Structure formats: structure tokens, C-alpha cells
Amino acid sequence: MLAVLIRMTPAPDGEKAPSAVLVEEVVWAAAEPQDRLEHLTVIDDMAGRFGIMAFVSAGDKQRATVQARGLIDRAVMRAGALRGWSVVECSAMDLPRVSLDPPFGDLAMGAFPLD
């Protein structure tokens, strides 16, 4: 699973920006099996913009970016709430992996009591 950062700017006509919850619902509704979307987080970036982190199942960063961009483009085309919005960034990212080696692995497995 790879993370893809997507940043969107509002339509130039200045309509009120939809809520982050609505954007998340719109993207999930537009998702198709080939997008291989696993998880999605949407935040209000700044000044009515949105930051979206999409986690997709893909073999490499290039494929992950293509999958996420296709999904977002489809969501913008299908949803009136996103009509006129533009994608200004769509790029897969390397995220650090959490170690499961002790002591963190032991904590994750419940080896230490939480008194």
C-alpha cells in the first residue's frame, strides 16, 4: 500500500468549499475496483483548499499516482460539490515504516502492562 498526497484548489467562481467529510464521501463514491483505494483522509488544507492522503494498493509510486489521479479526476467530474476544482499536486510518497522490533514491537503486542 502506498500513500498519495493530493492537493486541490477551489473553483475560481468562489463558491463555498464543501466540508472535508463531503469530499471524502464524494471520493469514496467515485472509487472503482481498479483504483485499489484502501484508505482516505481529507483535511482542510488552507484558505478553502483540501489536502487528501489516499492509500492505494499499487506496485510502485508511479502506478499509485496514476491510480489516485484517475480517481480524483473522476470524482471531480461526477460530483457537483467539486465542479471546477483543480488538482495542483498528486504524488506518491515514501512513508517511514514503524518498527516491530523491541521495545516497540513488544508494546504493540501487549507484552508490557499499561499500569
CSV table of N, CA and C in Angstrom, one decimal:
chain,number,residue,atom,x,y,z
A,1,MET,N,0.9,-1.2,0.0
A,1,MET,CA,0.0,0.0,0.0
A,1,MET,C,0.9,1.2,0.0
A,2,LEU,N,0.6,2.2,-0.9
A,2,LEU,CA,1.4,3.4,-1.0
A,2,LEU,C,0.5,4.6,-0.7
A,3,ALA,N,1.1,5.6,-0.2
A,3,ALA,CA,0.4,6.9,0.1
A,3,ALA,C,0.5,7.9,-1.0
A,4,VAL,N,-0.6,8.5,-1.4
A,4,VAL,CA,-0.5,9.5,-2.5
A,4,VAL,C,-1.1,10.8,-1.9
A,5,LEU,N,-0.3,11.9,-1.9
A,5,LEU,CA,-0.7,13.2,-1.5
A,5,LEU,C,-1.4,13.9,-2.6
A,6,ILE,N,-2.6,14.4,-2.4
A,6,ILE,CA,-3.3,15.2,-3.4
A,6,ILE,C,-3.7,16.5,-2.8
A,7,ARG,N,-3.4,17.6,-3.5
A,7,ARG,CA,-3.8,18.9,-3.1
A,7,ARG,C,-4.7,19.5,-4.1
A,8,MET,N,-5.9,20.1,-3.7
A,8,MET,CA,-6.8,20.6,-4.6
A,8,MET,C,-7.2,22.1,-4.2
A,9,THR,N,-7.4,22.9,-5.3
A,9,THR,CA,-7.8,24.3,-5.1
A,9,THR,C,-9.3,24.4,-5.6
A,10,PRO,N,-10.0,25.4,-5.0
A,10,PRO,CA,-11.4,25.6,-5.3
A,10,PRO,C,-11.6,26.2,-6.7
A,11,ALA,N,-12.8,26.0,-7.1
A,11,ALA,CA,-13.2,26.6,-8.4
A,11,ALA,C,-13.0,28.2,-8.3
A,12,PRO,N,-12.6,28.8,-9.4
A,12,PRO,CA,-12.4,30.2,-9.4
A,12,PRO,C,-13.6,31.1,-9.2
A,13,ASP,N,-14.8,30.5,-9.3
A,13,ASP,CA,-16.0,31.3,-9.1
A,13,ASP,C,-16.3,31.6,-7.7
A,14,GLY,N,-15.5,31.0,-6.8
A,14,GLY,CA,-15.6,31.4,-5.4
A,14,GLY,C,-16.8,30.8,-4.6
A,15,GLU,N,-17.4,29.7,-5.1
A,15,GLU,CA,-18.5,29.1,-4.3
A,15,GLU,C,-17.9,28.6,-3.0
A,16,LYS,N,-18.8,28.4,-2.0
A,16,LYS,CA,-18.3,27.9,-0.7
A,16,LYS,C,-17.8,26.5,-0.9
A,17,ALA,N,-16.6,26.3,-0.2
A,17,ALA,CA,-16.0,25.0,-0.3
A,17,ALA,C,-16.8,24.0,0.5
A,18,PRO,N,-16.9,22.7,-0.1
A,18,PRO,CA,-17.5,21.7,0.6
A,18,PRO,C,-16.7,21.3,1.9
A,19,SER,N,-17.4,20.6,2.8
A,19,SER,CA,-16.7,20.1,4.0
A,19,SER,C,-15.7,19.0,3.6
A,20,ALA,N,-14.7,18.8,4.5
A,20,ALA,CA,-13.8,17.6,4.3
A,20,ALA,C,-14.6,16.3,4.3
A,21,VAL,N,-15.6,16.2,5.1
A,21,VAL,CA,-16.4,15.0,5.2
A,21,VAL,C,-17.1,14.7,3.8
A,22,LEU,N,-17.7,15.8,3.3
A,22,LEU,CA,-18.3,15.6,2.0
A,22,LEU,C,-17.3,15.2,0.9
A,23,VAL,N,-16.2,15.8,0.9
A,23,VAL,CA,-15.1,15.5,-0.1
A,23,VAL,C,-14.8,14.0,0.0
A,24,GLU,N,-14.6,13.6,1.3
A,24,GLU,CA,-14.3,12.2,1.5
A,24,GLU,C,-15.4,11.2,0.9
A,25,GLU,N,-16.6,11.6,1.2
A,25,GLU,CA,-17.7,10.8,0.7
A,25,GLU,C,-17.8,10.8,-0.8
A,26,VAL,N,-17.5,11.9,-1.4
A,26,VAL,CA,-17.6,12.0,-2.9
A,26,VAL,C,-16.5,11.1,-3.5
A,27,VAL,N,-15.3,11.2,-2.9
A,27,VAL,CA,-14.2,10.4,-3.5
A,27,VAL,C,-14.5,8.9,-3.3
A,28,TRP,N,-14.9,8.5,-2.1
A,28,TRP,CA,-15.3,7.0,-1.9
A,28,TRP,C,-16.4,6.6,-2.9
A,29,ALA,N,-17.4,7.5,-3.1
A,29,ALA,CA,-18.4,7.1,-4.1
A,29,ALA,C,-17.9,7.0,-5.5
A,30,ALA,N,-16.9,7.7,-5.9
A,30,ALA,CA,-16.3,7.6,-7.2
A,30,ALA,C,-15.4,6.5,-7.4
A,31,ALA,N,-14.9,5.9,-6.3
A,31,ALA,CA,-13.9,4.8,-6.3
A,31,ALA,C,-14.4,3.6,-7.1
A,32,GLU,N,-13.6,3.0,-7.9
A,32,GLU,CA,-13.9,1.8,-8.7
A,32,GLU,C,-12.8,0.8,-8.3
A,33,PRO,N,-13.1,-0.5,-8.5
A,33,PRO,CA,-12.1,-1.5,-8.1
A,33,PRO,C,-10.7,-1.3,-8.7
A,34,GLN,N,-10.6,-0.8,-9.9
A,34,GLN,CA,-9.2,-0.6,-10.4
A,34,GLN,C,-8.4,0.5,-9.7
A,35,ASP,N,-9.1,1.3,-8.9
A,35,ASP,CA,-8.4,2.4,-8.2
A,35,ASP,C,-7.6,1.8,-7.0
A,36,ARG,N,-8.1,0.6,-6.5
A,36,ARG,CA,-7.5,-0.1,-5.4
A,36,ARG,C,-7.3,0.8,-4.2
A,37,LEU,N,-8.3,1.6,-3.9
A,37,LEU,CA,-8.3,2.5,-2.8
A,37,LEU,C,-8.5,1.7,-1.5
A,38,GLU,N,-7.6,1.9,-0.5
A,38,GLU,CA,-7.6,1.2,0.8
A,38,GLU,C,-8.1,2.1,1.9
A,39,HIS,N,-7.6,3.4,1.9
A,39,HIS,CA,-7.9,4.3,3.0
A,39,HIS,C,-7.8,5.7,2.4
A,40,LEU,N,-8.5,6.6,3.1
A,40,LEU,CA,-8.6,8.0,2.6
A,40,LEU,C,-8.7,9.0,3.8
A,41,THR,N,-8.0,10.0,3.8
A,41,THR,CA,-8.1,11.1,4.8
A,41,THR,C,-8.1,12.4,4.0
A,42,VAL,N,-9.1,13.2,4.4
A,42,VAL,CA,-9.2,14.6,3.8
A,42,VAL,C,-9.1,15.6,4.9
A,43,ILE,N,-8.3,16.6,4.7
A,43,ILE,CA,-8.2,17.8,5.6
A,43,ILE,C,-8.4,19.1,4.9
A,44,ASP,N,-8.9,20.1,5.6
A,44,ASP,CA,-8.9,21.4,5.1
A,44,ASP,C,-7.5,21.9,5.1
A,45,ASP,N,-6.9,22.1,4.0
A,45,ASP,CA,-5.5,22.5,3.9
A,45,ASP,C,-5.3,23.9,4.3
A,46,MET,N,-5.9,24.9,3.6
A,46,MET,CA,-5.8,26.3,4.0
A,46,MET,C,-6.6,27.1,3.0
A,47,ALA,N,-7.2,28.1,3.4
A,47,ALA,CA,-7.9,29.0,2.5
A,47,ALA,C,-8.9,28.3,1.6
A,48,GLY,N,-9.6,27.3,2.2
A,48,GLY,CA,-10.7,26.6,1.4
A,48,GLY,C,-10.1,25.5,0.5
A,49,ARG,N,-8.8,25.2,0.6
A,49,ARG,CA,-8.2,24.1,-0.2
A,49,ARG,C,-8.3,22.8,0.6
A,50,PHE,N,-8.1,21.7,-0.1
A,50,PHE,CA,-8.1,20.4,0.5
A,50,PHE,C,-6.8,19.7,0.3
A,51,GLY,N,-6.4,19.0,1.3
A,51,GLY,CA,-5.3,18.1,1.3
A,51,GLY,C,-5.9,16.7,1.4
A,52,ILE,N,-5.6,15.8,0.5
A,52,ILE,CA,-6.1,14.4,0.6
A,52,ILE,C,-4.9,13.5,0.6
A,53,MET,N,-5.0,12.5,1.5
A,53,MET,CA,-4.0,11.4,1.5
A,53,MET,C,-4.8,10.2,1.2
A,54,ALA,N,-4.5,9.6,0.0
A,54,ALA,CA,-5.1,8.4,-0.4
A,54,ALA,C,-4.1,7.3,-0.3
A,55,PHE,N,-4.5,6.2,0.3
A,55,PHE,CA,-3.7,5.0,0.4
A,55,PHE,C,-4.2,4.0,-0.6
A,56,VAL,N,-3.4,3.6,-1.6
A,56,VAL,CA,-3.8,2.7,-2.6
A,56,VAL,C,-2.8,1.5,-2.7
A,57,SER,N,-3.4,0.4,-3.1
A,57,SER,CA,-2.6,-0.8,-3.4
A,57,SER,C,-2.0,-0.7,-4.8
A,58,ALA,N,-0.7,-0.6,-4.9
A,58,ALA,CA,0.0,-0.4,-6.2
A,58,ALA,C,1.4,-1.0,-6.1
A,59,GLY,N,1.9,-1.4,-7.2
A,59,GLY,CA,3.3,-2.0,-7.2
A,59,GLY,C,4.4,-0.9,-7.1
A,60,ASP,N,4.1,0.3,-7.5
A,60,ASP,CA,5.2,1.3,-7.3
A,60,ASP,C,4.5,2.7,-7.2
A,61,LYS,N,5.4,3.7,-7.0
A,61,LYS,CA,4.9,5.1,-6.8
A,61,LYS,C,4.2,5.6,-8.0
A,62,GLN,N,4.8,5.3,-9.2
A,62,GLN,CA,4.2,5.9,-10.4
A,62,GLN,C,2.8,5.3,-10.6
A,63,ARG,N,2.6,4.0,-10.4
A,63,ARG,CA,1.3,3.4,-10.6
A,63,ARG,C,0.3,3.9,-9.6
A,64,ALA,N,0.8,4.1,-8.3
A,64,ALA,CA,-0.1,4.7,-7.3
A,64,ALA,C,-0.6,6.1,-7.6
A,65,THR,N,0.3,6.9,-8.2
A,65,THR,CA,0.0,8.3,-8.6
A,65,THR,C,-1.1,8.2,-9.7
A,66,VAL,N,-0.9,7.4,-10.7
A,66,VAL,CA,-1.8,7.3,-11.8
A,66,VAL,C,-3.2,6.8,-11.3
A,67,GLN,N,-3.2,5.8,-10.4
A,67,GLN,CA,-4.5,5.3,-9.9
A,67,GLN,C,-5.2,6.4,-9.1
A,68,ALA,N,-4.5,7.1,-8.2
A,68,ALA,CA,-5.1,8.2,-7.4
A,68,ALA,C,-5.6,9.3,-8.3
A,69,ARG,N,-4.8,9.7,-9.3
A,69,ARG,CA,-5.2,10.9,-10.1
A,69,ARG,C,-6.4,10.5,-10.9
A,70,GLY,N,-6.5,9.3,-11.4
A,70,GLY,CA,-7.7,8.9,-12.1
A,70,GLY,C,-8.9,8.9,-11.2
A,71,LEU,N,-8.8,8.5,-10.0
A,71,LEU,CA,-9.9,8.5,-9.1
A,71,LEU,C,-10.3,10.0,-8.8
A,72,ILE,N,-9.4,10.9,-8.5
A,72,ILE,CA,-9.7,12.2,-8.2
A,72,ILE,C,-10.4,12.9,-9.4
A,73,ASP,N,-9.8,12.7,-10.6
A,73,ASP,CA,-10.4,13.3,-11.8
A,73,ASP,C,-11.8,12.8,-12.0
A,74,ARG,N,-12.1,11.6,-11.7
A,74,ARG,CA,-13.5,11.0,-11.8
A,74,ARG,C,-14.4,11.6,-10.8
A,75,ALA,N,-13.9,11.8,-9.6
A,75,ALA,CA,-14.7,12.4,-8.5
A,75,ALA,C,-15.1,13.9,-8.9
A,76,VAL,N,-14.1,14.6,-9.4
A,76,VAL,CA,-14.4,16.0,-9.8
A,76,VAL,C,-15.4,16.0,-10.9
A,77,MET,N,-15.3,15.1,-11.9
A,77,MET,CA,-16.3,15.1,-13.0
A,77,MET,C,-17.7,14.7,-12.5
A,78,ARG,N,-17.8,13.8,-11.6
A,78,ARG,CA,-19.1,13.3,-11.2
A,78,ARG,C,-19.8,14.1,-10.2
A,79,ALA,N,-19.1,14.8,-9.3
A,79,ALA,CA,-19.7,15.5,-8.2
A,79,ALA,C,-19.9,17.0,-8.3
A,80,GLY,N,-21.1,17.4,-8.2
A,80,GLY,CA,-21.3,18.9,-8.3
A,80,GLY,C,-20.6,19.7,-7.3
A,81,ALA,N,-20.4,19.0,-6.1
A,81,ALA,CA,-19.7,19.7,-5.0
A,81,ALA,C,-18.2,20.1,-5.3
A,82,LEU,N,-17.7,19.3,-6.3
A,82,LEU,CA,-16.3,19.5,-6.6
A,82,LEU,C,-16.1,20.1,-8.0
A,83,ARG,N,-17.2,20.5,-8.7
A,83,ARG,CA,-17.1,21.0,-10.0
A,83,ARG,C,-16.3,22.3,-10.1
A,84,GLY,N,-15.3,22.2,-11.0
A,84,GLY,CA,-14.4,23.4,-11.1
A,84,GLY,C,-13.2,23.3,-10.3
A,85,TRP,N,-13.1,22.4,-9.4
A,85,TRP,CA,-11.9,22.2,-8.5
A,85,TRP,C,-10.7,21.7,-9.4
A,86,SER,N,-9.5,22.1,-9.0
A,86,SER,CA,-8.3,21.7,-9.7
A,86,SER,C,-7.4,21.0,-8.8
A,87,VAL,N,-6.7,20.0,-9.4
A,87,VAL,CA,-5.7,19.2,-8.7
A,87,VAL,C,-4.4,20.0,-8.9
A,88,VAL,N,-3.7,20.4,-7.9
A,88,VAL,CA,-2.4,21.1,-8.0
A,88,VAL,C,-1.2,20.3,-7.7
A,89,GLU,N,-1.5,19.1,-7.0
A,89,GLU,CA,-0.4,18.2,-6.7
A,89,GLU,C,-1.0,16.8,-6.6
A,90,CYS,N,-0.3,15.8,-7.1
A,90,CYS,CA,-0.7,14.4,-6.9
A,90,CYS,C,0.6,13.6,-7.0
A,91,SER,N,1.1,13.2,-5.9
A,91,SER,CA,2.3,12.5,-5.9
A,91,SER,C,2.4,11.4,-4.8
A,92,ALA,N,2.9,10.3,-5.2
A,92,ALA,CA,3.1,9.2,-4.2
A,92,ALA,C,4.3,9.5,-3.3
A,93,MET,N,4.2,9.0,-2.1
A,93,MET,CA,5.2,9.4,-1.1
A,93,MET,C,5.7,8.1,-0.5
A,94,ASP,N,7.0,8.1,0.0
A,94,ASP,CA,7.5,7.1,0.8
A,94,ASP,C,7.3,7.5,2.2
A,95,LEU,N,6.6,6.7,3.0
A,95,LEU,CA,6.3,6.9,4.4
A,95,LEU,C,7.2,6.0,5.2
A,96,PRO,N,7.7,6.4,6.3
A,96,PRO,CA,8.6,5.5,7.1
A,96,PRO,C,7.7,4.4,7.7
A,97,ARG,N,8.3,3.3,7.8
A,97,ARG,CA,7.6,2.1,8.4
A,97,ARG,C,7.9,2.1,9.9
A,98,VAL,N,6.9,1.7,10.7
A,98,VAL,CA,7.1,1.6,12.1
A,98,VAL,C,7.7,0.2,12.4
A,99,SER,N,8.8,0.3,13.2
A,99,SER,CA,9.5,-1.0,13.6
A,99,SER,C,8.6,-1.8,14.5
A,100,LEU,N,8.6,-3.1,14.3
A,100,LEU,CA,8.0,-4.0,15.3
A,100,LEU,C,9.1,-4.7,16.1
A,101,ASP,N,10.3,-4.2,16.0
A,101,ASP,CA,11.4,-4.8,16.8
A,101,ASP,C,11.2,-4.2,18.3
A,102,PRO,N,11.7,-5.0,19.3
A,102,PRO,CA,11.6,-4.5,20.7
A,102,PRO,C,12.3,-3.2,20.8
A,103,PRO,N,11.9,-2.2,21.6
A,103,PRO,CA,10.8,-2.4,22.5
A,103,PRO,C,9.4,-2.1,21.9
A,104,PHE,N,9.4,-1.5,20.7
A,104,PHE,CA,8.1,-1.1,20.2
A,104,PHE,C,7.2,-2.3,19.8
A,105,GLY,N,7.8,-3.3,19.3
A,105,GLY,CA,7.1,-4.5,18.9
A,105,GLY,C,6.4,-5.1,20.1
A,106,ASP,N,7.2,-5.2,21.2
A,106,ASP,CA,6.6,-5.7,22.5
A,106,ASP,C,5.4,-4.9,23.0
A,107,LEU,N,5.5,-3.6,22.8
A,107,LEU,CA,4.4,-2.7,23.2
A,107,LEU,C,3.2,-3.0,22.4
A,108,ALA,N,3.4,-3.1,21.1
A,108,ALA,CA,2.3,-3.4,20.2
A,108,ALA,C,1.7,-4.7,20.4
A,109,MET,N,2.4,-5.7,20.9
A,109,MET,CA,1.9,-7.0,21.1
A,109,MET,C,1.4,-7.1,22.6
A,110,GLY,N,1.4,-6.1,23.4
A,110,GLY,CA,0.8,-6.1,24.7
A,110,GLY,C,1.7,-6.8,25.7
A,111,ALA,N,3.0,-6.9,25.4
A,111,ALA,CA,3.9,-7.5,26.4
A,111,ALA,C,4.2,-6.7,27.6
A,112,PHE,N,4.0,-5.4,27.6
A,112,PHE,CA,4.2,-4.6,28.7
A,112,PHE,C,2.9,-4.2,29.3
A,113,PRO,N,2.7,-4.3,30.6
A,113,PRO,CA,1.4,-3.9,31.2
A,113,PRO,C,1.2,-2.4,31.1
A,114,LEU,N,0.0,-1.9,31.0
A,114,LEU,CA,-0.3,-0.5,30.9
A,114,LEU,C,-0.8,0.0,32.3
A,115,ASP,N,0.0,-0.1,33.3
A,115,ASP,CA,-0.4,0.3,34.7
A,115,ASP,C,-0.5,1.8,34.8
